[in-house]
Amino acid sequence: MKKVETWSAEDVSEWLSKEGMPEYVHVLRQTDGPALLRLTKADFKVPPLSRVSPDGGEQLLERMEILRIETHIEDHKNGHANGHVGGIPNGTSKPQRNGTLGRKDFEREMIHIPMPTIEPARSPFPTEWGKTGIAFIYAVICFVTTSVVISVVHERVPPKEHTPPLPDKFFDLFDRREWAFSICEINGMLLVGLWLIQWILLKHRSIIGRRFFFIVGTLYLYRCITMYITTLPVPGMHFKCSPKLLGNWEAQMRRIMKMIAGGGLSITGSHTMCGDYLYSGHTVMLTLTFLFIKEYSPRRFWWYHWFCLALSAIGIFCILLAHDHYTVDVVVAYFITTRLFWWYHTMANQQSLKETSQSNLLSRVWWYKLFQYFEENVNGTVPRNYQLPLSVRPLHWSRGVKYNRLDIQ
């Protein structure tokens, strides 16, 4: 093994890649062996090393300590430790082979090398599937609540014969196309399918999954409030709303269950109620799935991003072209979806925003405690790493470093 003191900058880069820490290669590209050994914990608290890894350089420092021990053992094996040189030890007249000490002298001169206990490093991105399950249950509750509120609002929608559709500038410019809403829902299902496949392949799928479930649940919860407090008339005379049930709760429950089973889609024939206009749930899903797809896919997949953006934009345009939502429904849905996504991820990526303080005004949002619960153990920006969900990885029974016994000649 080549001595660390003689390593060049290229040797250091090669060692970093071999040890599974390629993120340090660029920062330490001009660092040779002696400079590497001089690094301390304080160096990882200031730029540029502080920006490389959220663990404060603990992994690299541990590997460097092991490297020092390995070098020391290698030197001792070759007869160079503690200044020993070949020749006649302790004035004896009998020279030893290979310039090493005799067995008795070796036992007398034996030194103690402290072996550091290496504790398993805590992952900056723990899985915590239990929290993901709670976020999923939260999203399901919000979706079911939305279906119940739609059924309630449906009973309050004024008849289109008495209250005609409100004026809308988009409707003045574009005539209605009956097929357009089917295109919107097909695009939405494609985006949801692509996001589901991408999510399954993500390494940190548990963290990203609970972010998605929390955001989509909160958006549908907001939607319950807006469509309940303000009931708009139907956007077009083409709407064929189901008859009002006038307090028949059993029939309403069957209607709600049918809507839930069909995913709230008109293309499945499950959504025949009116009144859920402000704001558009279809716009929420078209926008949110694209935002997650782009955020958690490699930047070099620009063609994939443009394809998903096209699906999302065409789907939103077709909502309006079908005259199934007012323009304000779509605008409000886009605004709330993008802002909630950006706010949440900004807070999640900044450690200082996860702490309640007078200077952190974002800590005053009603869902901040839930956000802290989901994100308290996530340190830094979640990397866009992928792995097969059922891949077989080797089991590491011990993280300790094994050393061979030194042969005494």
XYZ file of C-alpha atoms in Angstrom:
409
model
C 0.000 0.000 0.000
C 1.352 3.389 -0.975
C 2.079 5.661 1.989
C -0.507 8.378 2.527
C 2.289 10.931 3.034
C 3.340 10.343 -0.577
C -0.126 10.590 -2.098
C -0.715 13.122 -4.813
C -3.960 15.010 -5.340
C -4.958 12.375 -7.914
C -4.385 9.608 -5.346
C -6.620 11.424 -2.873
C -9.400 11.764 -5.465
C -9.106 8.077 -6.334
C -9.277 7.115 -2.637
C -12.371 9.263 -2.071
C -14.163 7.640 -4.999
C -13.148 4.169 -3.831
C -14.473 4.850 -0.314
C -17.864 5.954 -1.657
C -17.462 9.686 -1.056
C -17.287 11.167 -4.568
C -18.994 14.353 -3.382
C -15.650 15.467 -1.858
C -13.623 14.924 -5.051
C -14.237 18.380 -6.509
C -13.685 20.283 -3.239
C -10.482 18.379 -2.386
C -9.156 18.190 -5.947
C -5.956 20.102 -4.982
C -5.395 18.275 -1.675
C -2.507 15.796 -1.437
C -1.916 13.096 1.175
C -0.291 15.208 3.936
C -2.940 17.926 3.542
C -5.662 15.295 3.772
C -4.317 14.008 7.101
C -4.236 17.545 8.496
C -7.978 18.063 8.046
C -9.892 18.491 11.308
C -13.522 18.754 12.332
C -13.224 22.539 12.332
C -12.469 22.497 8.584
C -15.906 20.960 7.932
C -17.717 23.785 9.711
C -16.673 26.440 7.176
C -17.097 26.621 3.394
C -16.462 24.952 1.073
C -16.414 21.670 3.060
C -19.471 22.644 5.118
C -21.578 22.674 1.939
C -20.658 19.176 0.775
C -22.365 16.881 3.289
C -24.918 17.470 6.076
C -23.087 15.100 8.476
C -20.372 17.668 9.213
C -17.685 15.487 7.622
C -18.058 12.700 10.203
C -17.893 9.913 7.625
C -14.740 11.285 6.004
C -13.061 11.946 9.371
C -13.775 8.359 10.478
C -12.268 6.956 7.294
C -9.215 9.201 7.717
C -8.701 7.940 11.286
C -8.876 4.365 10.043
C -6.451 5.295 7.270
C -3.970 6.638 9.852
C -4.210 3.414 11.861
C -3.728 1.255 8.781
C -0.678 3.310 7.830
C 0.744 2.978 11.355
C 0.248 -0.781 11.345
C 1.823 -1.074 7.909
C 4.840 0.934 9.105
C 5.195 -1.249 12.199
C 4.993 -4.385 10.095
C 7.847 -3.144 7.927
C 9.993 -2.267 10.958
C 9.634 1.494 10.825
C 7.312 2.232 13.740
C 8.669 4.143 16.753
C 11.951 4.811 14.975
C 13.097 1.119 14.879
C 15.640 0.362 12.206
C 17.140 -2.848 11.018
C 20.287 -4.164 12.584
C 21.242 -5.453 16.024
C 18.555 -4.772 18.663
C 19.556 -3.797 22.223
C 23.221 -4.421 21.569
C 22.812 -8.142 20.879
C 25.436 -9.729 18.664
C 22.926 -11.685 16.640
C 21.425 -9.824 13.726
C 17.742 -10.467 12.964
C 16.118 -11.331 9.697
C 14.652 -8.561 7.575
C 15.978 -5.969 10.043
C 13.211 -6.719 12.578
C 13.349 -7.373 16.293
C 13.568 -10.816 17.841
C 10.507 -12.319 19.490
C 11.618 -11.499 23.069
C 12.624 -7.982 22.148
C 9.428 -7.509 20.196
C 7.333 -8.457 23.206
C 9.334 -6.036 25.338
C 8.987 -3.224 22.763
C 5.332 -3.887 21.944
C 3.241 -0.752 21.732
C -0.464 -0.240 22.256
C -2.452 1.216 19.379
C -5.870 2.480 20.525
C -8.614 1.225 18.229
C -11.436 3.766 18.036
C -14.949 2.470 18.403
C -16.819 3.394 15.264
C -20.475 3.922 15.977
C -22.918 3.539 13.096
C -23.394 6.961 11.559
C -26.943 8.234 11.806
C -28.469 8.671 8.386
C -29.420 12.270 7.566
C -32.429 10.870 5.684
C -34.087 8.196 7.873
C -36.974 6.252 6.363
C -39.595 6.499 9.143
C -42.357 4.687 7.284
C -44.658 5.188 10.266
C -44.755 8.920 9.575
C -45.424 8.218 5.908
C -48.370 6.050 6.935
C -49.765 8.881 9.062
C -49.429 11.304 6.119
C -51.251 8.790 3.889
C -54.110 8.441 6.391
C -54.284 12.254 6.577
C -54.570 12.468 2.765
C -57.292 9.775 2.674
C -59.306 11.565 5.393
C -59.072 14.848 3.474
C -60.137 13.161 0.221
C -63.130 11.478 1.889
C -64.060 14.773 3.553
C -63.944 16.469 0.153
C -66.352 13.877 -1.268
C -68.756 14.439 1.635
C -68.612 18.232 1.214
C -69.242 17.908 -2.546
C -72.377 15.917 -1.754
C -73.518 18.609 0.689
C -72.744 21.467 -1.710
C -74.553 19.665 -4.547
C -77.802 20.086 -2.627
C -77.245 23.874 -2.549
C -76.371 24.497 -6.214
C -79.069 26.723 -7.754
C -80.852 25.315 -10.834
C -79.260 26.465 -14.066
C -82.660 27.570 -15.371
C -82.947 30.091 -12.514
C -79.265 31.036 -12.148
C -77.400 30.932 -15.474
C -73.597 30.571 -15.674
C -71.517 33.571 -14.663
C -69.718 35.571 -17.369
C -66.211 34.294 -18.085
C -63.702 35.850 -20.480
C -62.240 32.484 -21.559
C -65.698 31.222 -22.473
C -66.194 34.318 -24.621
C -63.004 33.562 -26.574
C -63.292 29.772 -26.947
C -66.332 27.695 -27.744
C -66.916 24.556 -25.704
C -65.406 21.253 -26.883
C -67.125 18.197 -25.441
C -64.082 15.931 -25.772
C -61.736 18.327 -23.964
C -62.496 17.210 -20.403
C -61.720 13.587 -21.288
C -58.280 14.724 -22.546
C -57.769 16.542 -19.247
C -58.506 13.431 -17.169
C -56.398 11.167 -19.404
C -53.439 13.547 -19.018
C -54.014 13.602 -15.276
C -53.989 9.798 -15.058
C -50.790 9.676 -17.145
C -49.046 12.148 -14.832
C -50.194 10.296 -11.711
C -48.972 7.010 -13.217
C -45.576 8.471 -14.137
C -45.188 9.969 -10.673
C -46.138 6.668 -9.024
C -43.480 4.775 -11.007
C -40.882 7.456 -10.276
C -41.779 7.467 -6.568
C -41.389 3.683 -6.300
C -37.869 3.949 -7.772
C -36.732 6.755 -5.440
C -34.278 5.789 -2.711
C -35.821 8.147 -0.149
C -39.387 7.351 -1.149
C -40.675 7.390 2.426
C -39.695 11.049 2.977
C -40.908 12.183 -0.439
C -44.094 10.141 -0.122
C -45.177 11.773 3.116
C -44.459 15.180 1.617
C -46.749 14.385 -1.298
C -49.519 12.952 0.894
C -49.401 15.912 3.278
C -49.467 18.546 0.532
C -52.216 16.912 -1.522
C -54.285 16.302 1.623
C -53.932 19.926 2.721
C -54.885 21.189 -0.745
C -58.081 19.116 -0.735
C -58.838 20.284 2.804
C -58.566 23.907 1.629
C -60.813 22.992 -1.295
C -63.494 21.759 1.113
C -63.559 25.193 2.735
C -63.638 27.301 -0.446
C -66.373 25.353 -2.239
C -68.515 25.146 0.929
C -68.462 28.832 1.830
C -69.093 30.017 -1.754
C -71.339 27.929 -4.010
C -71.059 28.989 -7.617
C -73.645 28.216 -10.306
C -72.754 25.689 -12.986
C -70.251 27.060 -15.581
C -72.325 25.908 -18.560
C -75.804 24.905 -19.627
C -74.447 21.521 -20.740
C -74.148 20.257 -17.157
C -76.459 17.400 -16.197
C -76.413 17.321 -12.417
C -77.789 14.400 -10.445
C -81.151 15.058 -8.776
C -81.080 16.465 -5.264
C -81.718 13.916 -2.533
C -83.203 16.402 -0.032
C -81.964 14.818 3.188
C -81.888 11.160 2.091
C -78.592 10.372 3.867
C -78.540 6.709 2.851
C -78.701 7.613 -0.841
C -76.113 10.337 -0.287
C -73.696 7.857 1.312
C -74.064 5.521 -1.690
C -73.354 8.467 -3.989
C -70.276 9.408 -1.948
C -68.937 5.838 -1.991
C -69.446 5.675 -5.759
C -67.497 8.896 -6.190
C -64.634 7.670 -3.997
C -64.479 4.325 -5.844
C -64.226 6.123 -9.196
C -61.503 8.489 -8.016
C -63.758 11.509 -8.469
C -63.351 11.330 -12.260
C -66.068 12.097 -14.781
C -64.516 9.667 -17.249
C -65.346 6.793 -14.876
C -68.941 7.972 -14.466
C -68.487 8.436 -10.717
C -68.727 12.238 -10.590
C -72.225 13.416 -11.478
C -72.611 16.074 -8.770
C -72.260 19.815 -9.229
C -70.973 22.656 -7.085
C -67.297 21.719 -6.577
C -65.959 24.549 -8.684
C -63.883 26.860 -6.494
C -61.239 25.647 -6.764
C -60.425 23.004 -9.422
C -59.284 19.623 -8.067
C -58.170 18.523 -11.532
C -55.855 21.544 -11.739
C -54.431 20.644 -8.328
C -53.441 17.134 -9.440
C -52.151 18.213 -12.863
C -49.963 20.890 -11.253
C -48.821 18.989 -8.161
C -47.763 15.814 -9.956
C -45.663 17.839 -12.407
C -43.996 19.763 -9.564
C -43.040 16.531 -7.776
C -41.879 14.851 -10.979
C -39.579 17.747 -11.812
C -38.304 18.269 -8.256
C -37.298 14.642 -7.714
C -35.893 13.688 -11.105
C -32.387 14.397 -12.464
C -31.903 17.819 -14.048
C -30.461 16.202 -17.167
C -33.877 14.629 -17.891
C -35.016 17.876 -19.474
C -36.998 16.037 -22.153
C -38.953 14.206 -19.433
C -39.696 17.493 -17.680
C -40.898 19.135 -20.890
C -43.104 16.137 -21.697
C -44.748 16.248 -18.248
C -45.104 20.023 -18.465
C -46.898 19.620 -21.783
C -49.263 17.025 -20.284
C -50.009 19.354 -17.370
C -50.479 22.526 -19.442
C -52.662 20.820 -22.073
C -54.745 19.202 -19.344
C -55.373 22.541 -17.613
C -56.208 24.214 -20.920
C -58.703 21.432 -21.698
C -60.481 22.021 -18.378
C -61.321 25.513 -19.560
C -61.951 24.422 -23.145
C -64.590 21.983 -21.859
C -66.215 24.831 -19.883
C -66.253 22.563 -16.823
C -64.647 25.159 -14.536
C -64.564 28.917 -14.421
C -61.193 30.493 -15.175
C -60.949 31.762 -11.602
C -61.244 28.143 -10.345
C -58.158 27.167 -12.319
C -56.161 30.302 -11.425
C -56.816 29.922 -7.690
C -55.998 26.192 -7.811
C -52.681 26.832 -9.571
C -51.746 29.636 -7.172
C -52.504 27.697 -3.981
C -50.841 24.482 -5.235
C -47.584 26.081 -6.329
C -47.276 28.263 -3.224
C -47.913 25.425 -0.794
C -45.388 23.207 -2.639
C -42.721 25.929 -2.681
C -43.305 26.988 0.933
C -43.140 23.431 2.247
C -39.954 22.523 0.380
C -38.242 25.796 1.298
C -38.993 25.094 4.950
C -37.902 21.472 4.650
C -34.573 22.353 3.004
C -33.612 25.077 5.519
C -32.758 23.807 8.990
C -33.340 27.229 10.557
C -36.962 27.241 9.316
C -37.677 24.028 11.229
C -37.236 25.869 14.527
C -39.894 28.079 16.065
C -38.679 31.644 16.543
C -39.910 35.215 16.306
C -37.912 35.743 13.124
C -39.415 32.651 11.464
C -42.853 33.889 10.435
C -43.535 30.640 8.595
C -43.758 28.902 11.966
C -47.146 30.579 12.442
C -48.961 28.499 9.812
C -51.536 26.154 11.340
C -49.819 22.991 10.043
C -46.336 23.880 11.347
C -46.359 21.338 14.218
C -47.283 18.576 11.799
C -44.534 19.771 9.447
C -41.992 19.622 12.283
C -43.088 16.092 13.118
C -42.615 14.918 9.532
C -39.322 16.734 8.887
C -37.554 16.855 12.286
C -35.036 14.096 11.428
C -34.426 15.097 7.791
C -31.165 17.032 7.527
C -30.613 18.889 4.278
C -32.046 18.646 0.784
C -33.213 15.143 -0.087
C -30.969 13.862 -2.926
C -32.450 12.552 -6.161
C -31.102 9.026 -5.726
C -32.767 5.975 -7.207
C -32.724 2.274 -6.408
C -34.884 -0.752 -7.121
C -37.406 -1.204 -4.311
C -36.762 -4.959 -4.016
C -33.037 -4.924 -4.738
C -30.949 -7.352 -2.706
C -28.148 -5.516 -0.971
C -25.335 -7.205 0.951
C -25.791 -7.363 4.695
C -23.100 -5.601 6.691
C -22.936 -7.547 9.935
C -20.240 -5.281 11.338
C -19.145 -1.787 10.420
C -15.811 -2.292 12.144
C -12.559 -2.556 10.189
C -10.799 -5.893 10.188
C -7.022 -6.086 10.500
C -4.760 -9.026 9.752
C -2.490 -10.438 12.449
C 1.069 -9.216 12.153
C 3.489 -11.997 11.404
C 6.556 -11.923 13.680
C 9.606 -13.281 12.023
